[in-house]
Coordinates of C-alpha atoms and ligand atoms in Angstrom, one line a residue:
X1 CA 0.0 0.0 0.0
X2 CA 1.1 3.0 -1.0
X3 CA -1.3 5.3 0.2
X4 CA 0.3 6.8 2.9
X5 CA 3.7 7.9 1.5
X6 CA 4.9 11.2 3.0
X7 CA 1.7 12.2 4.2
X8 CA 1.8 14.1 7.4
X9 CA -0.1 13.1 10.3
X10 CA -1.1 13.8 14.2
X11 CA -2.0 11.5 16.9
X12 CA -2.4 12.5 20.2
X13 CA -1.2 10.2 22.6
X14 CA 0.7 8.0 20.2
X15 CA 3.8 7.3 23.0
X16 CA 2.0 3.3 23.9
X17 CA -0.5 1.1 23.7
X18 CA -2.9 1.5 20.4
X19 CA -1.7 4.9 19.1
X20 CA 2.2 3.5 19.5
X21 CA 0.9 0.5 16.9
X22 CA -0.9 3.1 14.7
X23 CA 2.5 5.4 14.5
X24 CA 4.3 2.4 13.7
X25 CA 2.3 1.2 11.0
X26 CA 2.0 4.4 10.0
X27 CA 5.6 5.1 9.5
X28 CA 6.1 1.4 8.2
X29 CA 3.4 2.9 5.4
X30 CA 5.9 6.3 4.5
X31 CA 4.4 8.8 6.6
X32 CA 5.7 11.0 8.7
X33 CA 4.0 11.8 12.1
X34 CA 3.9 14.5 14.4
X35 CA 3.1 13.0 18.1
X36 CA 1.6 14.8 21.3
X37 CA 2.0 13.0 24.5
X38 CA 2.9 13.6 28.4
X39 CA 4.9 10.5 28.4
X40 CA 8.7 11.9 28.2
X41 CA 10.1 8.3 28.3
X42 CA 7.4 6.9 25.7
X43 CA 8.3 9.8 23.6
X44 CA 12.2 9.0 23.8
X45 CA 11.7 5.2 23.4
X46 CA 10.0 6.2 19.5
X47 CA 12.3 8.9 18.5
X48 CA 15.1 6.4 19.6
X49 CA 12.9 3.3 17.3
X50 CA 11.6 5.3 14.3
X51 CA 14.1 8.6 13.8
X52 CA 13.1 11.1 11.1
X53 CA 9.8 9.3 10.2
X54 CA 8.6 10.9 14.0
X55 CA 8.7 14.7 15.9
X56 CA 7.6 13.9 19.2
X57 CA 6.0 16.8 21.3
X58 CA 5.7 16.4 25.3
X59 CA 2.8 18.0 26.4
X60 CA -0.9 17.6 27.5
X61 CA -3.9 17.4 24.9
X62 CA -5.9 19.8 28.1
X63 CA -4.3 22.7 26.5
X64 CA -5.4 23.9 23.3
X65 CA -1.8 25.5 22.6
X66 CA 0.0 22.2 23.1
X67 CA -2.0 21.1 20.1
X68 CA -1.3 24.4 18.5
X69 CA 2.4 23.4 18.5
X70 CA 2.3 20.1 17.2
X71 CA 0.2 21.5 14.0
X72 CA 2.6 24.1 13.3
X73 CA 5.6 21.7 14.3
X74 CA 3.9 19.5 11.5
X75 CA 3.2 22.1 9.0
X76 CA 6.6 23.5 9.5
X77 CA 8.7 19.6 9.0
X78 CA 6.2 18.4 6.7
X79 CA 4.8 20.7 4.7
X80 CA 1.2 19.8 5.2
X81 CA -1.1 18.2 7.7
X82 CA -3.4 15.2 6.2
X83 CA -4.7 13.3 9.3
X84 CA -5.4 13.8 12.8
X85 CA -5.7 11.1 15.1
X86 CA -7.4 11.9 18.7
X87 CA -6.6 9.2 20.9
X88 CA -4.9 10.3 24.2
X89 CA -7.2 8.9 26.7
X90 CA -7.4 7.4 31.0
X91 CA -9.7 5.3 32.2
X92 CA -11.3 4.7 35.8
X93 CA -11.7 1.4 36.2
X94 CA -15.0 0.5 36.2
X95 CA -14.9 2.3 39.7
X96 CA -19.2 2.1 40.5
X97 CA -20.9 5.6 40.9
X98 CA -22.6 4.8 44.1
X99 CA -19.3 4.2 45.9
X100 CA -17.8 7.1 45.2
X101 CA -17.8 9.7 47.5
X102 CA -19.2 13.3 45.9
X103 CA -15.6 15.2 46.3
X104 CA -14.0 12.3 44.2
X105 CA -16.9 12.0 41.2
X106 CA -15.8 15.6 40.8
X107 CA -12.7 15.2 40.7
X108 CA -12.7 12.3 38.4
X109 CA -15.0 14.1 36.2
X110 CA -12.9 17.3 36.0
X111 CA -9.9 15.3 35.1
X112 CA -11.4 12.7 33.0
X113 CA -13.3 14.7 30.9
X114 CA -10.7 17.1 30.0
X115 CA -8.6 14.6 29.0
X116 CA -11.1 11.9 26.9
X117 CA -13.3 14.6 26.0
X118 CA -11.5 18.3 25.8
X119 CA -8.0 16.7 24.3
X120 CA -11.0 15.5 21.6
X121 CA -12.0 19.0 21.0
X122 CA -8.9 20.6 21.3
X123 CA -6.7 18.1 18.6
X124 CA -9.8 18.7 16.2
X125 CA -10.4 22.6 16.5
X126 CA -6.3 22.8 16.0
X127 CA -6.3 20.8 12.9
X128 CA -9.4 21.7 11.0
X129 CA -7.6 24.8 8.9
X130 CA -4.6 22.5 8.1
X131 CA -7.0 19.4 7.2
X132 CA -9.2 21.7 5.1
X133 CA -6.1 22.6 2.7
X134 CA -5.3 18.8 1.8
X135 CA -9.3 17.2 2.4
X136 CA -7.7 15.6 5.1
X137 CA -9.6 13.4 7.4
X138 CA -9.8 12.8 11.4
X139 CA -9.6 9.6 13.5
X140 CA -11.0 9.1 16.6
X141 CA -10.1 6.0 18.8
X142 CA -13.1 5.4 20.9
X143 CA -14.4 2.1 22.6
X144 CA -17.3 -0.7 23.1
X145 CA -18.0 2.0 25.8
X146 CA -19.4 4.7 23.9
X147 CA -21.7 1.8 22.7
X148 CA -22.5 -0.4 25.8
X149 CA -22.6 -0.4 29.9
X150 CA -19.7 -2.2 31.6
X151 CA -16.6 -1.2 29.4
X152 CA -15.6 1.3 32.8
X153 CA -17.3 2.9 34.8
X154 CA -19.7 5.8 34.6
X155 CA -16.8 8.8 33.8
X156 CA -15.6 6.6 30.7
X157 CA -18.5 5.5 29.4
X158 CA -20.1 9.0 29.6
X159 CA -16.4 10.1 27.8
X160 CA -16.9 7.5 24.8
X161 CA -19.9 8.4 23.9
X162 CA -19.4 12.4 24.0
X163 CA -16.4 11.1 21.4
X164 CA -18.8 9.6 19.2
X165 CA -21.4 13.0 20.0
X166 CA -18.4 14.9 18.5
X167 CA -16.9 13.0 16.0
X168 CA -20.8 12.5 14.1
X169 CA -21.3 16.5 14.5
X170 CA -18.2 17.4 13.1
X171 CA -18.5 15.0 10.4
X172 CA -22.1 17.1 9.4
X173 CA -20.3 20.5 10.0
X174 CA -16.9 19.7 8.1
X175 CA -18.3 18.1 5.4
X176 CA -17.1 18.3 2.4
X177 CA -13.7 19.0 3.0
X178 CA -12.9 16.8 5.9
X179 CA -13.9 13.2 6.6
X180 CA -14.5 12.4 10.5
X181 CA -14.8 8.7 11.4
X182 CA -13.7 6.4 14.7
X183 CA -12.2 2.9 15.6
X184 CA -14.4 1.6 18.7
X185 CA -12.0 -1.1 20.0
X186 CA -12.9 -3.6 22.4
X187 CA -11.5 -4.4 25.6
X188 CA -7.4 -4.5 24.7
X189 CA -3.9 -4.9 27.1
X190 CA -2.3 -2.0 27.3
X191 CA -1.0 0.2 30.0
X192 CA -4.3 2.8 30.1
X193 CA -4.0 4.5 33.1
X194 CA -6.9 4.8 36.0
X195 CA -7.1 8.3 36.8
X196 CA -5.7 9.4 41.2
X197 CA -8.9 10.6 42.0
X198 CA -10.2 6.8 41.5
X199 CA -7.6 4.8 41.8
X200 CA -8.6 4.7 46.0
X201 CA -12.2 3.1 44.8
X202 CA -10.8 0.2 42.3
X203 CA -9.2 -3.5 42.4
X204 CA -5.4 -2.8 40.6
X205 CA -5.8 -5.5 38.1
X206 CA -3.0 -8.0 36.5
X207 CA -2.4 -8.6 32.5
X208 CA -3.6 -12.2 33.0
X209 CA -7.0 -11.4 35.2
X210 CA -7.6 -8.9 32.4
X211 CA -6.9 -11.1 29.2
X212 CA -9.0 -13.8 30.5
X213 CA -12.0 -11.4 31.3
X214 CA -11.8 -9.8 28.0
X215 CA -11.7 -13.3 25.9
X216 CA -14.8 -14.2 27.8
X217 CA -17.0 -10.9 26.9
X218 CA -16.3 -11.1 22.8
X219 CA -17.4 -13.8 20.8
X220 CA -14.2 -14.2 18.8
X221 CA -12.6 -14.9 22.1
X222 CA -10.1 -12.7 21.8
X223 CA -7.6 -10.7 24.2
X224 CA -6.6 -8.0 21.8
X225 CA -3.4 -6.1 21.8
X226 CA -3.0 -2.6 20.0
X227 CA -1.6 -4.4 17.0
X228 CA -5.1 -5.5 16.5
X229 CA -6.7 -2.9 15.5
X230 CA -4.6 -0.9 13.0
X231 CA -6.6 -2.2 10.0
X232 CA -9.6 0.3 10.6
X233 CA -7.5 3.1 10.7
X234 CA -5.3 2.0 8.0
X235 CA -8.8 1.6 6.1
X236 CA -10.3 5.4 7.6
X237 CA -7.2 7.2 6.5
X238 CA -7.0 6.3 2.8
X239 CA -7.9 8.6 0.3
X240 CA -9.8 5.4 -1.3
X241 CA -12.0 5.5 1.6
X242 CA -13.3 9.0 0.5
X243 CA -16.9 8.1 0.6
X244 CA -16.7 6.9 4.1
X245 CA -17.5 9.7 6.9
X246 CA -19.4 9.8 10.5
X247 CA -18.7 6.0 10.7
X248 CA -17.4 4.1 14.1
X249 CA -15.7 1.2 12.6
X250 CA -16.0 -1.6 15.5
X251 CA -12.5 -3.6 16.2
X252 CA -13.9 -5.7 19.6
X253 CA -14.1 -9.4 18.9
X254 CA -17.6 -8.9 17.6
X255 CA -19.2 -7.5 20.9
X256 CA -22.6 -6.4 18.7
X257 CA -23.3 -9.9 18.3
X258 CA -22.9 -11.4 22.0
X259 CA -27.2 -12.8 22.0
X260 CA -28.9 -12.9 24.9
Ligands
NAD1 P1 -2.2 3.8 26.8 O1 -2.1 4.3 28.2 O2 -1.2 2.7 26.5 O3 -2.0 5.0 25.8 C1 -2.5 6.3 26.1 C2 -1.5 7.3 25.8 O4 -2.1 8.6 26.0 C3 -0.3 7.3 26.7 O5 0.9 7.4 25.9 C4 -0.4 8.5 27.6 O6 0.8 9.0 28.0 C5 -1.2 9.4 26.8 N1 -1.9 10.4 27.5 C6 -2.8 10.2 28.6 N2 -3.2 11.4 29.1 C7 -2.6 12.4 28.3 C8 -2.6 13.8 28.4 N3 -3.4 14.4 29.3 N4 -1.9 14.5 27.5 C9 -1.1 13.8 26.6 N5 -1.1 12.5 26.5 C10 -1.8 11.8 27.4 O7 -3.7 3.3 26.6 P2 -4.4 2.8 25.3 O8 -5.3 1.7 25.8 O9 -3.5 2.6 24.1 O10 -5.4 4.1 25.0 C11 -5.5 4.7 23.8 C12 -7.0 5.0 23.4 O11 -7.6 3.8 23.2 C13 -7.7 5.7 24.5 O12 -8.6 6.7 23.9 C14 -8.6 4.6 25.2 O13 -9.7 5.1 25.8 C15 -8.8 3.8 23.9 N6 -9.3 2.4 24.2 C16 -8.6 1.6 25.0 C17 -9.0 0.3 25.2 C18 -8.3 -0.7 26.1 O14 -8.9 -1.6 26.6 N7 -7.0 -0.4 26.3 C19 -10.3 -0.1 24.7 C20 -11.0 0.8 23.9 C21 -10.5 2.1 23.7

């Protein structure tokens, strides 16, 4: 594939887990890619794997001028800016509203929300004059969770589905010009992070507890890893996907077609 040869693209939160596979893939395609993450170390690890394919920016996606700096930084290397790809995220494991004392829901919504839902609105509003020069296209990496109960708790699932809320309204308000889908993947091991102001209210989990509990909730039985699900973005991204826009493209093990 072709496709993607020296196209210039953003992802947020592309330092480990699913958006590390999707830069790697990514630069394995010819592109070059313009990453924003608060993960020094992460950061380090890909400059030191992938070289001139990657600029690296350490930052948070909270602040709108963080993803100010990583379009221009983009612009300014690459000439041009064809996708973004929001997918920063934290998680609160599946902490349960009711046992939550008042002081930390706020909290957890303050800080979960920016994050999930205002590092969303941020990436997009920074990229939308750049992506309107090339008819570029956004990504969003979103989850099972902004379709169904029980893929977290009530702070992430509210979070995924505010993703989806956005990611269909701007694909009405940028059409023509820009293309918005999203990759819903299913329950995956990675390192995603539980957020302080839960982390008092939750069971610390190991990799093995969490494989076997995701293979049993898909039908394909699967305990995915980020390598999974690269093919839908791969698929999103292309310029022969032109037709495609406001669509969540499901990576989960089939999770729609569990039965009763
Ligand atoms: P991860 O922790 O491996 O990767 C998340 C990355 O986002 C990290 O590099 C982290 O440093 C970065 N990040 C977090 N907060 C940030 C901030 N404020 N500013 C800048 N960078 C920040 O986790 P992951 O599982 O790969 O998560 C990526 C996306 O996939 C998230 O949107 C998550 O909700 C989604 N997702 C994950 C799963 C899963 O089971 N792991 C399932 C469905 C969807």
């Amino acid at each position: 594939m072709t496709d993607f040869k020296n196209q210039s693209i953003y992802i947020t939160g592309g330092a480990s887990g699913i958006g590390r596979a999707v830069v790697d893939t990514f630069a394995n395609e010819g592109a070059f890619i313009t990453i924003l993450d608060k993960s020094v170390k992460g950061l380090e690890e890909i400059k030191a794997d992938l070289g001139d394919r990657v600029q690296c920016i350490s930052g948070d996606v909270t602040a709108y001028e963080d993803h100010e700096k990583a379009v221009s930084a983009a612009v300014k290397a690459y000439g041009k800016l064809d996708v973004f790809i929001a997918n920063a995220g934290v998680f609160d494991g599946f902490a349960k509203f009711e046992t939550v004392t008042s002081a930390a829901m706020n909290a957890a919504y303050d800080m979960l929300m920016n994050i999930n839902v205002k590092g969303y609105f941020n990436g997009a509003r920074a990229s939308v004059e750049e992506l309107r020069k090339t008819r570029g296209n956004m990504i969003f990496t979103v989850s099972g969770a902004g379709f169904y109960p029980d893929g977290g708790g009530v702070w992430y699932t509210a979070s995924k589905h505010a993703q989806i809320g956005l990611m269909r309204q701007l694909a009405f308000e940028l059409a023509p010009e820009i293309r918005v889908n999203a990759v819903a993947p299913g329950g995956t091991l990675t390192a995603l992070n539980v957020i302080p102001p839960l982390k008092p209210f939750v069971k610390e989990v190991d990799n093995d507890t969490k494989a076997k509990s995701i293979k049993t909730r898909n039908p394909l039985q699967i305990a995915m890893d980020s390598e999974d699900h690269i093919g839908p973005y791969l698929l999103l991204a292309s310029k022969k996907s032109r037709a495609i826009t406001g669509e969540v493209i499901a990576s989960d093990g089939g999770l729609s077609v569990r039965g009763l």
